[in-house]
Amino acid sequence: MGRKPAAWFLVLTVVLVLVSPQACRKPSRNVLAPEYGRGSQEFDQRLNAAKNKQEYDSFLKERETWLNGLVLKYGSQRLTVEDSIALARAYCDLQRFDKAITLLEPLSRKSEDPELFKAFVNSYMGAKRSGDAALLLGRARTVVKDLKGLAHLYLLVGLSQQKIADAIPLLETALRYPLPSQWDRYVPVAMNVILTYGGLSSEQSRVFLKGLKETYRGVPTILTAVEGKERLLNFIGKRAPELSSSGRWINSRRGVKLSSFRGKYLLLEFFAPWCSHCRASIPLVEGLRKEFSPKGLAVLGVTLFNGSFFDGEVKIEKVGRQKEFALIEAFAKKKGMDFPILVTSGKRVYEDFAVQGIPHFVLLSPEGKVLRFGIGEDKEFFSYCQTLLRSGKR
């Protein structure tokens, strides 16, 4: 898994396939003049009968020329909103998102039609103008009475934002509505962004998760993710369980118990060498350790035997447990991870600490109680740790 906070943007490689250009296809045949319907049918037949790529590309160019002619012939004054949407979708099908945008732009300032916003947002996303798409959806929030039909676009555009602050209001809007099933896999990603960066209190987080459970009560994958987050919230303030999985230890001959760290803050780090975001988070952990070890911070790592090995450089498809342990040990040494690390095949310890993705961090108080969780390269988590440890509170 290995998600980092910014990892949510990696999903876009997959998400864009769902909306651009395919989502712009199939213009409605009955809203434009009969000329459009006849011409579209003719070009569809010619494209289907194309003998080779050269002929196919030639027909596409002819189709664009024909669309340009329709726009000139009917003009913006004679085209209805429905006509403009149909033509814009046809331009999207040709990946001429610039022309679709030009056609729709004048209408966006005066129309409340959700279909117009759909076509316009898809055109912006096809043109890789997610910032403009976000602004447009901001306007839609004030003029469109029912945003349910646009919810998937709020999700898409929210996940495409470079700045977390721009993403959160879009994602919050998206998750107020049930999304089509093809978007289910992205709901937990949006949920994690909101919970991690949305500035919600524990009680607000519980209300947010309760709403998600009601909205997606028939979707097991989403419910599992939501319930995992609820477990995390319910865990905070409680005493952490002992490590329940056995295994082999790095940097400790006999292994350790969490209770042996009483009197110190303890940072649990769940990681894997193959996880790029885990590797990227190692310097963040090392920064904390370097500054606060003398002031009472300890670190303990947990990772799984995987049956293979990859650390960004060395890749071995199948490896025996003894060899894998040696490779993980060498990885830890190379990365300066000289604290105790449990290497286990048992997943119970992951379940005990509600680990759904890695890297996953848990900060325990000197009394052994859970103070906070962090997922990925969660800078807010590390900032929280720094503030707490610098305060000298026990």
mmCIF file of C-alpha atoms in Angstrom:
data_model
loop_
_atom_site.group_PDB
_atom_site.id
_atom_site.type_symbol
_atom_site.label_atom_id
_atom_site.label_comp_id
_atom_site.label_asym_id
_atom_site.label_seq_id
_atom_site.Cartn_x
_atom_site.Cartn_y
_atom_site.Cartn_z
ATOM 1 C CA MET A 1 0.000 0.000 0.000
ATOM 2 C CA GLY A 2 2.360 2.665 1.206
ATOM 3 C CA ARG A 3 0.397 5.864 0.953
ATOM 4 C CA LYS A 4 1.811 9.276 1.616
ATOM 5 C CA PRO A 5 -0.433 12.284 2.258
ATOM 6 C CA ALA A 6 0.265 13.528 -1.166
ATOM 7 C CA ALA A 7 -0.229 9.979 -2.369
ATOM 8 C CA TRP A 8 -3.802 10.730 -3.073
ATOM 9 C CA PHE A 9 -2.684 12.418 -6.215
ATOM 10 C CA LEU A 10 -1.231 9.199 -7.609
ATOM 11 C CA VAL A 11 -4.760 7.888 -8.073
ATOM 12 C CA LEU A 12 -5.365 10.394 -10.833
ATOM 13 C CA THR A 13 -3.545 8.290 -13.378
ATOM 14 C CA VAL A 14 -6.458 5.886 -13.023
ATOM 15 C CA VAL A 15 -9.208 8.403 -12.299
ATOM 16 C CA LEU A 16 -8.697 10.490 -15.440
ATOM 17 C CA VAL A 17 -9.344 7.427 -17.551
ATOM 18 C CA LEU A 18 -12.896 7.460 -16.208
ATOM 19 C CA VAL A 19 -13.692 10.948 -17.393
ATOM 20 C CA SER A 20 -11.452 12.050 -20.200
ATOM 21 C CA PRO A 21 -12.115 11.824 -23.025
ATOM 22 C CA GLN A 22 -14.531 8.895 -22.746
ATOM 23 C CA ALA A 23 -16.812 10.662 -20.277
ATOM 24 C CA CYS A 24 -17.279 13.421 -22.818
ATOM 25 C CA ARG A 25 -18.445 11.053 -25.531
ATOM 26 C CA LYS A 26 -21.822 10.310 -27.085
ATOM 27 C CA PRO A 27 -23.390 13.742 -27.539
ATOM 28 C CA SER A 28 -27.144 13.730 -27.358
ATOM 29 C CA ARG A 29 -28.392 13.314 -30.919
ATOM 30 C CA ASN A 30 -31.735 15.028 -30.514
ATOM 31 C CA VAL A 31 -30.816 18.457 -29.186
ATOM 32 C CA LEU A 32 -28.999 19.917 -32.172
ATOM 33 C CA ALA A 33 -30.414 20.488 -35.634
ATOM 34 C CA PRO A 34 -31.084 17.338 -37.689
ATOM 35 C CA GLU A 35 -27.927 18.188 -39.584
ATOM 36 C CA TYR A 36 -25.886 17.254 -36.529
ATOM 37 C CA GLY A 37 -27.555 13.874 -36.165
ATOM 38 C CA ARG A 38 -27.104 12.960 -39.817
ATOM 39 C CA GLY A 39 -23.496 14.140 -39.892
ATOM 40 C CA SER A 40 -22.563 12.337 -36.676
ATOM 41 C CA GLN A 41 -24.030 9.087 -37.936
ATOM 42 C CA GLU A 42 -22.125 9.407 -41.202
ATOM 43 C CA PHE A 43 -18.801 10.043 -39.454
ATOM 44 C CA ASP A 44 -19.387 7.162 -37.030
ATOM 45 C CA GLN A 45 -19.887 4.828 -39.977
ATOM 46 C CA ARG A 46 -16.780 6.110 -41.732
ATOM 47 C CA LEU A 47 -14.656 5.802 -38.604
ATOM 48 C CA ASN A 48 -15.857 2.243 -38.014
ATOM 49 C CA ALA A 49 -15.025 1.354 -41.617
ATOM 50 C CA ALA A 50 -11.555 2.965 -41.629
ATOM 51 C CA LYS A 51 -9.006 0.600 -43.168
ATOM 52 C CA ASN A 52 -5.972 1.880 -41.294
ATOM 53 C CA LYS A 53 -4.824 4.456 -38.745
ATOM 54 C CA GLN A 54 -3.965 7.001 -41.412
ATOM 55 C CA GLU A 55 -7.489 6.864 -42.824
ATOM 56 C CA TYR A 56 -8.983 6.940 -39.321
ATOM 57 C CA ASP A 57 -6.969 10.040 -38.381
ATOM 58 C CA SER A 58 -7.990 11.684 -41.643
ATOM 59 C CA PHE A 59 -11.672 11.124 -40.825
ATOM 60 C CA LEU A 60 -11.135 12.618 -37.355
ATOM 61 C CA LYS A 61 -9.700 15.777 -38.917
ATOM 62 C CA GLU A 62 -12.656 15.973 -41.283
ATOM 63 C CA ARG A 63 -15.006 15.579 -38.344
ATOM 64 C CA GLU A 64 -13.361 18.460 -36.508
ATOM 65 C CA THR A 65 -13.637 20.643 -39.616
ATOM 66 C CA TRP A 66 -17.309 19.722 -39.867
ATOM 67 C CA LEU A 67 -17.898 20.618 -36.184
ATOM 68 C CA ASN A 68 -16.147 23.945 -36.704
ATOM 69 C CA GLY A 69 -18.505 24.589 -39.612
ATOM 70 C CA LEU A 70 -21.566 23.866 -37.480
ATOM 71 C CA VAL A 71 -20.410 26.302 -34.812
ATOM 72 C CA LEU A 72 -19.889 29.001 -37.428
ATOM 73 C CA LYS A 73 -23.154 28.237 -39.203
ATOM 74 C CA TYR A 74 -25.421 28.321 -36.170
ATOM 75 C CA GLY A 75 -23.442 30.785 -34.072
ATOM 76 C CA SER A 76 -23.564 31.233 -30.328
ATOM 77 C CA GLN A 77 -26.796 33.219 -30.556
ATOM 78 C CA ARG A 78 -28.733 30.358 -32.150
ATOM 79 C CA LEU A 79 -27.215 27.464 -30.214
ATOM 80 C CA THR A 80 -29.125 26.402 -27.116
ATOM 81 C CA VAL A 81 -27.315 25.271 -23.978
ATOM 82 C CA GLU A 82 -28.129 21.679 -24.954
ATOM 83 C CA ASP A 83 -26.696 22.242 -28.450
ATOM 84 C CA SER A 84 -23.483 23.690 -27.023
ATOM 85 C CA ILE A 85 -23.103 20.777 -24.599
ATOM 86 C CA ALA A 86 -23.546 18.275 -27.433
ATOM 87 C CA LEU A 87 -20.935 20.017 -29.581
ATOM 88 C CA ALA A 88 -18.543 20.349 -26.639
ATOM 89 C CA ARG A 89 -18.813 16.620 -25.956
ATOM 90 C CA ALA A 90 -18.077 15.934 -29.604
ATOM 91 C CA TYR A 91 -14.958 18.119 -29.356
ATOM 92 C CA CYS A 92 -13.970 16.181 -26.223
ATOM 93 C CA ASP A 93 -14.271 12.975 -28.208
ATOM 94 C CA LEU A 94 -11.659 14.434 -30.550
ATOM 95 C CA GLN A 95 -9.570 15.532 -27.548
ATOM 96 C CA ARG A 96 -10.001 19.144 -28.609
ATOM 97 C CA PHE A 97 -10.716 20.263 -25.088
ATOM 98 C CA ASP A 98 -9.666 23.825 -25.889
ATOM 99 C CA LYS A 99 -12.509 24.176 -28.386
ATOM 100 C CA ALA A 100 -14.996 22.615 -25.985
ATOM 101 C CA ILE A 101 -13.979 25.148 -23.342
ATOM 102 C CA THR A 102 -14.285 28.064 -25.768
ATOM 103 C CA LEU A 103 -17.788 26.924 -26.663
ATOM 104 C CA LEU A 104 -18.961 26.489 -23.066
ATOM 105 C CA GLU A 105 -17.200 29.390 -21.358
ATOM 106 C CA PRO A 106 -19.788 32.109 -22.149
ATOM 107 C CA LEU A 107 -22.615 29.875 -20.911
ATOM 108 C CA SER A 108 -21.038 28.985 -17.579
ATOM 109 C CA ARG A 109 -21.572 32.483 -16.228
ATOM 110 C CA LYS A 110 -25.347 32.415 -16.648
ATOM 111 C CA SER A 111 -26.550 28.805 -16.702
ATOM 112 C CA GLU A 112 -27.578 26.629 -13.767
ATOM 113 C CA ASP A 113 -27.768 23.449 -15.858
ATOM 114 C CA PRO A 114 -25.861 20.595 -14.121
ATOM 115 C CA GLU A 115 -25.162 19.012 -17.514
ATOM 116 C CA LEU A 116 -23.323 22.152 -18.569
ATOM 117 C CA PHE A 117 -21.130 21.984 -15.481
ATOM 118 C CA LYS A 118 -20.432 18.300 -16.173
ATOM 119 C CA ALA A 119 -19.362 18.978 -19.745
ATOM 120 C CA PHE A 120 -17.321 22.014 -18.733
ATOM 121 C CA VAL A 121 -15.511 20.286 -15.857
ATOM 122 C CA ASN A 122 -14.714 17.275 -18.044
ATOM 123 C CA SER A 123 -13.321 19.653 -20.672
ATOM 124 C CA TYR A 124 -11.153 21.425 -18.100
ATOM 125 C CA MET A 125 -9.867 18.129 -16.726
ATOM 126 C CA GLY A 126 -9.097 16.888 -20.222
ATOM 127 C CA ALA A 127 -7.102 20.068 -20.765
ATOM 128 C CA LYS A 128 -5.288 19.484 -17.434
ATOM 129 C CA ARG A 129 -6.744 22.673 -15.943
ATOM 130 C CA SER A 130 -7.855 21.282 -12.600
ATOM 131 C CA GLY A 131 -7.557 24.665 -10.919
ATOM 132 C CA ASP A 132 -10.129 26.154 -13.291
ATOM 133 C CA ALA A 133 -12.331 23.091 -12.791
ATOM 134 C CA ALA A 134 -12.196 23.689 -9.029
ATOM 135 C CA LEU A 135 -13.261 27.321 -9.448
ATOM 136 C CA LEU A 136 -16.141 26.257 -11.678
ATOM 137 C CA LEU A 137 -17.344 23.727 -9.121
ATOM 138 C CA GLY A 138 -17.132 26.440 -6.494
ATOM 139 C CA ARG A 139 -19.641 28.423 -8.549
ATOM 140 C CA ALA A 140 -21.805 25.332 -9.081
ATOM 141 C CA ARG A 141 -22.109 25.002 -5.316
ATOM 142 C CA THR A 142 -23.936 28.349 -5.239
ATOM 143 C CA VAL A 143 -26.234 27.976 -8.273
ATOM 144 C CA VAL A 144 -27.011 24.279 -8.792
ATOM 145 C CA LYS A 145 -29.851 23.160 -6.539
ATOM 146 C CA ASP A 146 -28.937 19.468 -6.370
ATOM 147 C CA LEU A 147 -25.239 18.594 -6.541
ATOM 148 C CA LYS A 148 -25.760 14.836 -6.369
ATOM 149 C CA GLY A 149 -25.165 14.407 -10.108
ATOM 150 C CA LEU A 150 -21.905 16.364 -9.850
ATOM 151 C CA ALA A 151 -20.541 14.588 -6.763
ATOM 152 C CA HIS A 152 -18.123 12.391 -8.731
ATOM 153 C CA LEU A 153 -16.654 15.516 -10.339
ATOM 154 C CA TYR A 154 -16.057 17.108 -6.934
ATOM 155 C CA LEU A 155 -14.208 13.911 -6.004
ATOM 156 C CA LEU A 156 -12.170 13.835 -9.205
ATOM 157 C CA VAL A 157 -11.231 17.496 -9.125
ATOM 158 C CA GLY A 158 -10.546 17.407 -5.393
ATOM 159 C CA LEU A 159 -8.107 14.526 -5.759
ATOM 160 C CA SER A 160 -6.321 16.379 -8.556
ATOM 161 C CA GLN A 161 -5.514 19.518 -6.557
ATOM 162 C CA GLN A 162 -1.884 20.263 -5.768
ATOM 163 C CA LYS A 163 -2.754 22.045 -2.518
ATOM 164 C CA ILE A 164 -4.501 20.258 0.320
ATOM 165 C CA ALA A 165 -6.414 23.407 1.259
ATOM 166 C CA ASP A 166 -7.957 23.511 -2.222
ATOM 167 C CA ALA A 167 -8.810 19.811 -2.163
ATOM 168 C CA ILE A 168 -10.654 19.552 1.139
ATOM 169 C CA PRO A 169 -13.835 21.598 0.384
ATOM 170 C CA LEU A 170 -14.247 19.740 -2.909
ATOM 171 C CA LEU A 171 -13.839 16.337 -1.266
ATOM 172 C CA GLU A 172 -16.179 17.267 1.582
ATOM 173 C CA THR A 173 -18.855 18.175 -0.967
ATOM 174 C CA ALA A 174 -18.288 14.934 -2.887
ATOM 175 C CA LEU A 175 -18.690 12.702 0.157
ATOM 176 C CA ARG A 176 -22.025 14.219 1.140
ATOM 177 C CA TYR A 177 -23.637 12.200 -1.634
ATOM 178 C CA PRO A 178 -23.629 8.519 -2.644
ATOM 179 C CA LEU A 179 -21.246 8.146 -5.572
ATOM 180 C CA PRO A 180 -21.595 5.746 -8.513
ATOM 181 C CA SER A 181 -19.986 2.379 -7.756
ATOM 182 C CA GLN A 182 -17.017 2.929 -10.095
ATOM 183 C CA TRP A 183 -15.817 5.612 -7.683
ATOM 184 C CA ASP A 184 -15.967 3.424 -4.554
ATOM 185 C CA ARG A 185 -12.223 2.816 -4.477
ATOM 186 C CA TYR A 186 -11.518 6.551 -4.204
ATOM 187 C CA VAL A 187 -13.878 7.268 -1.307
ATOM 188 C CA PRO A 188 -11.416 5.969 1.356
ATOM 189 C CA VAL A 189 -8.673 8.109 -0.211
ATOM 190 C CA ALA A 190 -10.838 11.230 0.080
ATOM 191 C CA MET A 191 -11.848 10.215 3.605
ATOM 192 C CA ASN A 192 -8.200 9.935 4.657
ATOM 193 C CA VAL A 193 -7.378 13.370 3.226
ATOM 194 C CA ILE A 194 -10.264 14.995 5.114
ATOM 195 C CA LEU A 195 -9.488 13.245 8.407
ATOM 196 C CA THR A 196 -5.758 13.926 8.185
ATOM 197 C CA TYR A 197 -5.788 17.522 6.949
ATOM 198 C CA GLY A 198 -9.323 18.811 7.506
ATOM 199 C CA GLY A 199 -8.680 20.118 11.009
ATOM 200 C CA LEU A 200 -11.538 18.074 12.489
ATOM 201 C CA SER A 201 -11.752 17.460 16.208
ATOM 202 C CA SER A 202 -12.222 13.891 17.429
ATOM 203 C CA GLU A 203 -15.952 14.484 17.833
ATOM 204 C CA GLN A 204 -16.254 16.084 14.383
ATOM 205 C CA SER A 205 -14.359 13.136 12.913
ATOM 206 C CA ARG A 206 -16.803 10.726 14.532
ATOM 207 C CA VAL A 207 -19.777 12.645 13.101
ATOM 208 C CA PHE A 208 -18.128 12.682 9.670
ATOM 209 C CA LEU A 209 -17.528 8.915 9.768
ATOM 210 C CA LYS A 210 -21.072 8.262 10.976
ATOM 211 C CA GLY A 211 -22.372 10.175 7.958
ATOM 212 C CA LEU A 212 -20.206 8.106 5.619
ATOM 213 C CA LYS A 213 -21.538 4.879 7.143
ATOM 214 C CA GLU A 214 -25.105 6.010 6.520
ATOM 215 C CA THR A 215 -24.357 7.101 2.955
ATOM 216 C CA TYR A 216 -22.452 3.937 2.018
ATOM 217 C CA ARG A 217 -24.158 1.363 4.232
ATOM 218 C CA GLY A 218 -24.470 -1.018 1.269
ATOM 219 C CA VAL A 219 -20.820 -0.838 0.195
ATOM 220 C CA PRO A 220 -18.677 -3.299 2.209
ATOM 221 C CA THR A 221 -15.282 -1.981 1.062
ATOM 222 C CA ILE A 222 -16.092 1.559 2.146
ATOM 223 C CA LEU A 223 -17.663 0.420 5.407
ATOM 224 C CA THR A 224 -14.514 -1.550 6.228
ATOM 225 C CA ALA A 225 -12.376 1.558 5.689
ATOM 226 C CA VAL A 226 -14.725 3.724 7.768
ATOM 227 C CA GLU A 227 -14.842 1.206 10.604
ATOM 228 C CA GLY A 228 -11.048 1.057 10.593
ATOM 229 C CA LYS A 229 -10.931 4.816 11.108
ATOM 230 C CA GLU A 230 -13.494 4.573 13.879
ATOM 231 C CA ARG A 231 -11.264 2.033 15.589
ATOM 232 C CA LEU A 232 -8.374 4.486 15.397
ATOM 233 C CA LEU A 233 -10.458 7.243 16.963
ATOM 234 C CA ASN A 234 -11.714 4.936 19.696
ATOM 235 C CA PHE A 235 -8.139 3.841 20.345
ATOM 236 C CA ILE A 236 -6.905 7.326 21.225
ATOM 237 C CA GLY A 237 -6.497 7.795 24.959
ATOM 238 C CA LYS A 238 -6.511 4.066 25.664
ATOM 239 C CA ARG A 239 -3.588 1.918 26.733
ATOM 240 C CA ALA A 240 -1.905 0.258 23.760
ATOM 241 C CA PRO A 241 -1.965 -3.551 23.671
ATOM 242 C CA GLU A 242 1.255 -5.512 23.860
ATOM 243 C CA LEU A 243 2.788 -6.705 20.591
ATOM 244 C CA SER A 244 0.784 -9.852 19.903
ATOM 245 C CA SER A 245 2.750 -11.265 16.959
ATOM 246 C CA SER A 246 5.935 -13.244 17.372
ATOM 247 C CA GLY A 247 8.846 -13.051 14.972
ATOM 248 C CA ARG A 248 12.499 -12.163 14.723
ATOM 249 C CA TRP A 249 14.088 -8.997 16.005
ATOM 250 C CA ILE A 250 16.615 -6.635 14.493
ATOM 251 C CA ASN A 251 18.762 -4.618 16.923
ATOM 252 C CA SER A 252 17.457 -6.653 19.876
ATOM 253 C CA ARG A 253 18.526 -10.183 20.817
ATOM 254 C CA ARG A 254 15.555 -11.096 22.977
ATOM 255 C CA GLY A 255 12.952 -8.710 21.654
ATOM 256 C CA VAL A 256 11.154 -6.030 23.611
ATOM 257 C CA LYS A 257 7.759 -5.345 25.129
ATOM 258 C CA LEU A 258 5.926 -2.050 24.912
ATOM 259 C CA SER A 259 5.744 -1.994 28.685
ATOM 260 C CA SER A 260 9.543 -1.775 28.813
ATOM 261 C CA PHE A 261 9.278 1.756 27.409
ATOM 262 C CA ARG A 262 7.172 3.121 30.269
ATOM 263 C CA GLY A 263 8.363 6.585 31.221
ATOM 264 C CA LYS A 264 9.243 7.416 27.593
ATOM 265 C CA TYR A 265 7.299 8.521 24.573
ATOM 266 C CA LEU A 266 7.301 5.655 22.081
ATOM 267 C CA LEU A 267 6.874 5.992 18.323
ATOM 268 C CA LEU A 268 5.730 2.800 16.576
ATOM 269 C CA GLU A 269 6.638 2.699 12.893
ATOM 270 C CA PHE A 270 4.926 0.122 10.651
ATOM 271 C CA PHE A 271 6.844 -0.012 7.375
ATOM 272 C CA ALA A 272 8.171 -2.191 4.547
ATOM 273 C CA PRO A 273 11.327 -1.833 2.421
ATOM 274 C CA TRP A 274 9.274 -2.165 -0.796
ATOM 275 C CA CYS A 275 7.061 0.788 0.166
ATOM 276 C CA SER A 276 8.416 3.963 -1.446
ATOM 277 C CA HIS A 277 6.485 6.194 0.959
ATOM 278 C CA CYS A 278 7.919 4.267 3.898
ATOM 279 C CA ARG A 279 11.404 4.882 2.560
ATOM 280 C CA ALA A 280 10.589 8.563 2.089
ATOM 281 C CA SER A 281 9.340 8.858 5.683
ATOM 282 C CA ILE A 282 12.491 7.403 7.243
ATOM 283 C CA PRO A 283 14.266 10.813 7.367
ATOM 284 C CA LEU A 284 11.224 12.268 9.175
ATOM 285 C CA VAL A 285 11.476 9.591 11.855
ATOM 286 C CA GLU A 286 15.238 10.033 12.035
ATOM 287 C CA GLY A 287 14.793 13.786 12.495
ATOM 288 C CA LEU A 288 12.539 13.193 15.496
ATOM 289 C CA ARG A 289 14.862 10.576 16.916
ATOM 290 C CA LYS A 290 17.941 12.736 16.568
ATOM 291 C CA GLU A 291 16.336 15.691 18.323
ATOM 292 C CA PHE A 292 14.301 13.950 21.000
ATOM 293 C CA SER A 293 15.999 10.672 21.924
ATOM 294 C CA PRO A 294 17.994 12.497 24.613
ATOM 295 C CA LYS A 295 14.694 13.913 25.893
ATOM 296 C CA GLY A 296 12.873 10.613 26.256
ATOM 297 C CA LEU A 297 11.689 9.435 22.820
ATOM 298 C CA ALA A 298 12.112 5.813 21.713
ATOM 299 C CA VAL A 299 11.259 4.259 18.349
ATOM 300 C CA LEU A 300 10.176 0.709 17.573
ATOM 301 C CA GLY A 301 9.661 -0.659 14.053
ATOM 302 C CA VAL A 302 7.368 -3.407 12.767
ATOM 303 C CA THR A 303 7.462 -5.022 9.330
ATOM 304 C CA LEU A 304 6.195 -8.212 7.694
ATOM 305 C CA PHE A 305 7.913 -11.118 6.014
ATOM 306 C CA ASN A 306 6.757 -10.833 2.416
ATOM 307 C CA GLY A 307 8.315 -13.797 0.600
ATOM 308 C CA SER A 308 10.038 -11.396 -1.772
ATOM 309 C CA PHE A 309 12.220 -8.330 -1.413
ATOM 310 C CA PHE A 310 12.451 -4.898 -3.000
ATOM 311 C CA ASP A 311 14.019 -1.775 -1.555
ATOM 312 C CA GLY A 312 13.939 0.531 -4.567
ATOM 313 C CA GLU A 313 17.188 -0.943 -5.870
ATOM 314 C CA VAL A 314 17.485 -4.677 -5.175
ATOM 315 C CA LYS A 315 14.575 -6.835 -6.357
ATOM 316 C CA ILE A 316 14.175 -10.560 -5.617
ATOM 317 C CA GLU A 317 10.883 -12.211 -6.605
ATOM 318 C CA LYS A 318 11.090 -15.230 -4.300
ATOM 319 C CA VAL A 319 13.244 -15.388 -1.217
ATOM 320 C CA GLY A 320 13.476 -17.700 1.784
ATOM 321 C CA ARG A 321 12.746 -16.338 5.237
ATOM 322 C CA GLN A 322 16.363 -16.451 6.429
ATOM 323 C CA LYS A 323 17.574 -14.554 3.371
ATOM 324 C CA GLU A 324 14.708 -12.067 3.573
ATOM 325 C CA PHE A 325 15.483 -11.355 7.215
ATOM 326 C CA ALA A 326 19.125 -10.690 6.306
ATOM 327 C CA LEU A 327 18.031 -8.335 3.505
ATOM 328 C CA ILE A 328 15.674 -6.415 5.811
ATOM 329 C CA GLU A 329 18.423 -6.216 8.431
ATOM 330 C CA ALA A 330 20.843 -4.823 5.832
ATOM 331 C CA PHE A 331 18.187 -2.335 4.675
ATOM 332 C CA ALA A 332 17.650 -1.122 8.243
ATOM 333 C CA LYS A 333 21.382 -0.719 8.787
ATOM 334 C CA LYS A 334 21.784 1.177 5.527
ATOM 335 C CA LYS A 335 18.948 3.548 6.469
ATOM 336 C CA GLY A 336 20.259 4.148 9.983
ATOM 337 C CA MET A 337 17.313 2.390 11.636
ATOM 338 C CA ASP A 338 19.264 1.229 14.680
ATOM 339 C CA PHE A 339 16.234 0.823 16.963
ATOM 340 C CA PRO A 340 14.411 -2.481 17.698
ATOM 341 C CA ILE A 341 12.471 -3.817 14.706
ATOM 342 C CA LEU A 342 10.049 -6.744 14.818
ATOM 343 C CA VAL A 343 9.954 -8.783 11.600
ATOM 344 C CA THR A 344 6.873 -10.984 11.717
ATOM 345 C CA SER A 345 4.597 -13.146 9.602
ATOM 346 C CA GLY A 346 1.672 -12.591 11.940
ATOM 347 C CA LYS A 347 -0.759 -9.819 11.031
ATOM 348 C CA ARG A 348 -2.417 -9.667 14.435
ATOM 349 C CA VAL A 349 -0.218 -6.782 15.529
ATOM 350 C CA TYR A 350 -1.349 -4.856 12.437
ATOM 351 C CA GLU A 351 -4.979 -5.507 13.343
ATOM 352 C CA ASP A 352 -4.362 -4.504 16.968
ATOM 353 C CA PHE A 353 -3.106 -1.096 15.850
ATOM 354 C CA ALA A 354 -5.697 -0.673 13.037
ATOM 355 C CA VAL A 355 -3.062 -0.562 10.302
ATOM 356 C CA GLN A 356 -4.758 -0.160 6.907
ATOM 357 C CA GLY A 357 -1.839 1.241 4.946
ATOM 358 C CA ILE A 358 1.843 1.910 5.439
ATOM 359 C CA PRO A 359 3.747 3.781 6.633
ATOM 360 C CA HIS A 360 1.608 3.866 9.746
ATOM 361 C CA PHE A 361 2.740 5.592 12.936
ATOM 362 C CA VAL A 362 1.460 5.429 16.503
ATOM 363 C CA LEU A 363 2.695 7.752 19.246
ATOM 364 C CA LEU A 364 2.353 6.410 22.790
ATOM 365 C CA SER A 365 2.548 8.450 25.978
ATOM 366 C CA PRO A 366 5.008 7.631 28.792
ATOM 367 C CA GLU A 367 2.071 5.801 30.403
ATOM 368 C CA GLY A 368 1.632 3.629 27.309
ATOM 369 C CA LYS A 369 -1.554 5.321 26.061
ATOM 370 C CA VAL A 370 -2.236 6.083 22.406
ATOM 371 C CA LEU A 371 -1.846 9.791 21.725
ATOM 372 C CA ARG A 372 -2.077 9.997 17.950
ATOM 373 C CA PHE A 373 -1.865 8.079 14.688
ATOM 374 C CA GLY A 374 -0.129 9.134 11.488
ATOM 375 C CA ILE A 375 -0.461 7.688 7.997
ATOM 376 C CA GLY A 376 2.023 8.225 5.188
ATOM 377 C CA GLU A 377 4.383 11.174 5.144
ATOM 378 C CA ASP A 378 1.966 12.939 7.456
ATOM 379 C CA LYS A 379 3.734 16.191 8.207
ATOM 380 C CA GLU A 380 1.007 17.250 10.606
ATOM 381 C CA PHE A 381 1.637 14.116 12.656
ATOM 382 C CA PHE A 382 5.354 14.837 12.841
ATOM 383 C CA SER A 383 4.652 18.484 13.631
ATOM 384 C CA TYR A 384 2.384 17.349 16.480
ATOM 385 C CA CYS A 385 5.154 15.098 17.812
ATOM 386 C CA GLN A 386 7.688 17.926 17.675
ATOM 387 C CA THR A 387 5.392 20.368 19.463
ATOM 388 C CA LEU A 388 4.531 17.862 22.185
ATOM 389 C CA LEU A 389 8.097 16.731 22.782
ATOM 390 C CA ARG A 390 9.451 20.276 22.798
ATOM 391 C CA SER A 391 6.856 21.271 25.382
ATOM 392 C CA GLY A 392 8.430 18.847 27.832
ATOM 393 C CA LYS A 393 5.028 17.555 28.961
ATOM 394 C CA ARG A 394 5.071 14.123 30.566
#
